[in-house]
């Protein structure tokens, strides 16, 4: 759509013809407009419509009669009215129209005539075209936005190279403003040498292909850089190439890598330069990557002329297709046998060569490149020709010799060799290799090839036959001459019986054994010819075999040597590749110098950490390393004197451990120095950290030992703070202890005043105490909670002292240099703070314990006095009660004499008094016994007591008591003594108490068993009964003084409650152990265990 304009108005219109409404020209225009569906209009000088064709109805929805007499400008939006009046004759413009519908209507206005304010023109409906053009503009805008966001280089240019568009990535890459690129030639951005290639690609896009790949070198900031482009043709409506769109990227790094790869191949050229064969390295694309000097000499050209050439470029034209097929087979994974091809030198001379080509794989079994070993065989071919000419005189010998020389396998050689003896019937044959021991002495023959019918025993290739006195092969080995057996059933030559047996075993009747001896008189092998029927060689045939045997021996030997050499070469190539990969990837640098101190070998990427590359050092003197490693010259000179040693140096943040050794010639002369440097940076770092950690742990252990041995709180605080400040590198610090609502500086180093008081919950210290978490503040002035006490402080470590989950204080360390405090320092300080907290808590507890011990000591004195008072009262009471009780007992006995004269009630009274007095006597007796035990508790027991004898003495008394209750009492006492150390009276009293209790609490007809035995180092005494037993809930108090079991069964059984308490005290005094078990209603077991006396 046309833009609104403020152009000055023409003074008068330019007439294009007479266009009055009634003119012929106007009528012609009207007919043409109606035919085209356009609207023809006319106005008067006031701008009012005087004429408008009916097509306006279709365009705007207004009828012509609705518009006549109205201003022409009202057909358009108000904002466009001025623009309409500014149009001049012949001008066109696309304008929006007013319409009855809500949709947008656009018309193309063609002003045909303007004069004196009157207008004549045509309106054409272009709504659909306008929408399409606007959609195309929007698509173009979106396309440009997408392209601008791409990281690839994108541009468009005409076929003449003029740039019409570039994206932002393109501008940034070339670092040029947009105006410096657009409408300029793309060829100005390319090196002159590559411009013809781009022109050729543009031509191909114009006539052949819609898309092409293109690689070129561009000029970027004065530097040549490789680029890779994809070119696509953009066609106009006539299907002609209007522009070319290019999408590219920078591949300079890849190209440099490829160049580096070629340099690496050259670097390792020495690995195959010494071989006498020509060696070629071929890339997977069929282009030569490298070649040795022998290859260059063979082809009569320079190595640079070989590198980059195709694999088939050096053979004669008729062999090139075959070479391409061989290489394709190699790429497909096939193994290629040795082939011969005719090569052509640079000067045009042709020569035959033998080619051995194989693929080289990396450690992942991926192909790296192909390696071809080419050996010129001109001399060999010449020799063959000479031999052929010499043997023309003997046709058979010539034929056989030709077959032998050109045989591709041992079977072919053997077949040709056997053909000399071929008669009407087929000749069987076998070829056997000689196998030697480590000293080179033949020890066995190995079957290498055979022709049926020699093999009738299933002998396979590789079968070995030992050489010895009992071997059939001993005769030809020892004799060294041809041995013939015409018939195994007739007379045999001397010593050939074993040979005949071998033939017979294979179903054969005749045979010839031909030793193969090399020109060095070394036995190579043996050929055996055999027939199923008797057979004799002619003299002529024997002469031929005599002549051909050395030739076959040489061929066999050469073949074996070739196989060994080929295997060795493959192994060498693999070893070289492995060595190269190891030296490249390992963190090791291998360096060698000559006697003058110039580098001859530098291998390994680790040298790059010194800012150098291996290729930069080759041929350079030692001083090029002096800046990075100042000691290097001194070390190499020391090694040149014949000394081998190891040195570790650190430079540029790298630690290198280098082993220096003199490099000697076979004659022992020092020709240089070899050094192997290993990157040990990580090991050195770990060792330093380990040493620092060990030093901290040793110091920590020393602090822990000192504070654990001394519980004086002041000493503990002094030692702990000194260690914390010293080992953390602090300038000042203190240990504060929480006391009531203040933090008292209990110990300080530096500017803090000892015994001063701080507010505990202010500043960083307050935050640490609240959160109970240690903090390292690297910049105290950036911390909003910091309260300055010491102006020079820059960093701070604050650790709460926590013991048993309670904060008891704080360790505060401060440094004037922030770098002194690291996370490792914080971790170490935390360990130290934990020990300080425990040590402080222990010292406090020790101080508190000393106070409590003193209080206990005083309390113990008071308790001891009360205990003595109690003991005296008990002793007095017990002694004083015995005399009155004795009097009462005496009078009771007198009364019992006259009980026959008493009434039953009187007799009951007397018995009640008797039981009461017995109980009182028992109580006083037990009390006195307890007193006696306590008095002798500290006395050492030295008496040896036979406890078996004590139990035996109890038997009569206890039996009497048991019989009174009709109980069964049994004793199991060993016949031999059981000795213990103790008091016999007290032990007797304890055992009597236990047996009495069993009798007392066992019903009539019950069973009681008394057991005494030795169990290891103990003597066991037990009393088992079937009495009433003891409830489980009362068993815990059995041995308390004056405690009695409360059950229905025990209500009528009298007792004092002191018996078991007395027994336990006696057992404890004798270092024994009580034995007890009981089930209520079933019975009980009481006893004790005492240490046996040895």
CSV table of N, CA and C in Angstrom, one decimal, residues 945-948 974 977-981 1011-1023 1070-1075 1087-1094:
chain,number,residue,atom,x,y,z
A,945,UNK,N,39.3,-74.7,104.9
A,945,UNK,CA,38.2,-75.4,105.4
A,945,UNK,C,37.7,-76.5,104.4
A,946,UNK,N,37.5,-77.7,104.9
A,946,UNK,CA,37.0,-78.8,104.1
A,946,UNK,C,35.5,-78.7,104.2
A,947,UNK,N,34.8,-78.1,103.3
A,947,UNK,CA,33.4,-77.9,103.3
A,947,UNK,C,32.6,-79.2,103.2
A,948,UNK,N,33.2,-80.3,102.7
A,948,UNK,CA,32.6,-81.6,102.6
A,948,UNK,C,32.5,-82.1,104.0
A,974,UNK,N,30.5,-85.5,98.0
A,974,UNK,CA,31.6,-86.3,97.5
A,974,UNK,C,32.5,-86.9,98.6
A,977,UNK,N,37.8,-84.5,100.0
A,977,UNK,CA,37.7,-83.2,100.6
A,977,UNK,C,37.5,-82.1,99.5
A,978,UNK,N,36.7,-81.1,99.8
A,978,UNK,CA,36.6,-79.9,99.0
A,978,UNK,C,37.0,-78.7,99.8
A,979,UNK,N,38.2,-78.2,99.5
A,979,UNK,CA,38.8,-77.1,100.3
A,979,UNK,C,38.4,-75.8,99.8
A,980,UNK,N,38.0,-74.9,100.8
A,980,UNK,CA,37.8,-73.4,100.5
A,980,UNK,C,38.5,-72.7,101.6
A,981,UNK,N,38.7,-71.4,101.4
A,981,UNK,CA,39.3,-70.5,102.4
A,981,UNK,C,38.2,-69.7,103.1
A,1011,UNK,N,23.0,-80.9,98.0
A,1011,UNK,CA,24.0,-81.2,97.0
A,1011,UNK,C,25.3,-80.4,97.3
A,1012,UNK,N,26.4,-81.1,97.1
A,1012,UNK,CA,27.7,-80.4,97.3
A,1012,UNK,C,28.6,-81.0,96.1
A,1013,UNK,N,29.2,-80.0,95.3
A,1013,UNK,CA,30.0,-80.5,94.2
A,1013,UNK,C,31.1,-79.5,93.8
A,1014,UNK,N,32.0,-79.9,93.0
A,1014,UNK,CA,33.0,-79.0,92.5
A,1014,UNK,C,32.7,-78.7,91.0
A,1015,UNK,N,32.7,-77.4,90.6
A,1015,UNK,CA,32.4,-77.0,89.2
A,1015,UNK,C,33.5,-76.1,88.8
A,1016,UNK,N,34.5,-76.6,88.1
A,1016,UNK,CA,35.6,-75.8,87.7
A,1016,UNK,C,36.4,-75.3,88.9
A,1017,UNK,N,36.5,-73.9,89.0
A,1017,UNK,CA,37.2,-73.3,90.0
A,1017,UNK,C,36.3,-72.9,91.2
A,1018,UNK,N,35.1,-73.5,91.3
A,1018,UNK,CA,34.1,-73.2,92.3
A,1018,UNK,C,33.6,-74.4,93.0
A,1019,UNK,N,33.2,-74.2,94.3
A,1019,UNK,CA,32.5,-75.2,95.1
A,1019,UNK,C,31.1,-74.8,95.2
A,1020,UNK,N,30.2,-75.7,94.8
A,1020,UNK,CA,28.7,-75.3,94.8
A,1020,UNK,C,28.0,-76.1,95.9
A,1021,UNK,N,27.3,-75.4,96.8
A,1021,UNK,CA,26.4,-76.0,97.8
A,1021,UNK,C,25.0,-75.5,97.5
A,1022,UNK,N,24.1,-76.5,97.4
A,1022,UNK,CA,22.7,-76.3,97.0
A,1022,UNK,C,21.7,-77.1,97.9
A,1023,UNK,N,20.6,-76.5,98.2
A,1023,UNK,CA,19.5,-77.2,99.0
A,1023,UNK,C,18.2,-77.0,98.1
A,1070,UNK,N,33.0,-64.2,102.1
A,1070,UNK,CA,33.9,-65.3,101.6
A,1070,UNK,C,34.0,-65.1,100.0
A,1071,UNK,N,33.7,-64.0,99.5
A,1071,UNK,CA,33.9,-63.7,98.0
A,1071,UNK,C,33.1,-64.7,97.2
A,1072,UNK,N,31.9,-65.1,97.7
A,1072,UNK,CA,31.0,-66.1,97.0
A,1072,UNK,C,29.9,-65.4,96.3
A,1073,UNK,N,29.0,-66.2,95.8
A,1073,UNK,CA,27.8,-65.8,95.1
A,1073,UNK,C,26.6,-66.6,95.5
A,1074,UNK,N,25.5,-66.0,95.8
A,1074,UNK,CA,24.2,-66.6,96.2
A,1074,UNK,C,23.6,-67.3,95.0
A,1075,UNK,N,23.0,-68.5,95.3
A,1075,UNK,CA,22.2,-69.2,94.2
A,1075,UNK,C,20.8,-69.3,94.7
A,1087,UNK,N,21.3,-71.8,97.7
A,1087,UNK,CA,22.7,-72.2,97.9
A,1087,UNK,C,23.6,-71.1,97.6
A,1088,UNK,N,24.9,-71.5,97.5
A,1088,UNK,CA,26.0,-70.5,97.2
A,1088,UNK,C,27.1,-71.2,96.5
A,1089,UNK,N,27.9,-70.3,95.9
A,1089,UNK,CA,29.1,-70.8,95.2
A,1089,UNK,C,30.3,-70.0,95.8
A,1090,UNK,N,31.4,-70.8,96.2
A,1090,UNK,CA,32.6,-70.2,96.8
A,1090,UNK,C,33.8,-70.6,96.0
A,1091,UNK,N,34.8,-69.7,95.9
A,1091,UNK,CA,36.0,-70.1,95.2
A,1091,UNK,C,36.7,-71.3,95.8
A,1092,UNK,N,37.1,-72.3,95.0
A,1092,UNK,CA,37.8,-73.4,95.5
A,1092,UNK,C,39.2,-73.1,95.7
A,1093,UNK,N,39.8,-73.7,96.7
A,1093,UNK,CA,41.2,-73.5,97.1
A,1093,UNK,C,42.0,-74.6,96.3
A,1094,UNK,N,43.1,-74.0,95.6
A,1094,UNK,CA,43.9,-74.9,94.8
A,1094,UNK,C,44.8,-75.7,95.8
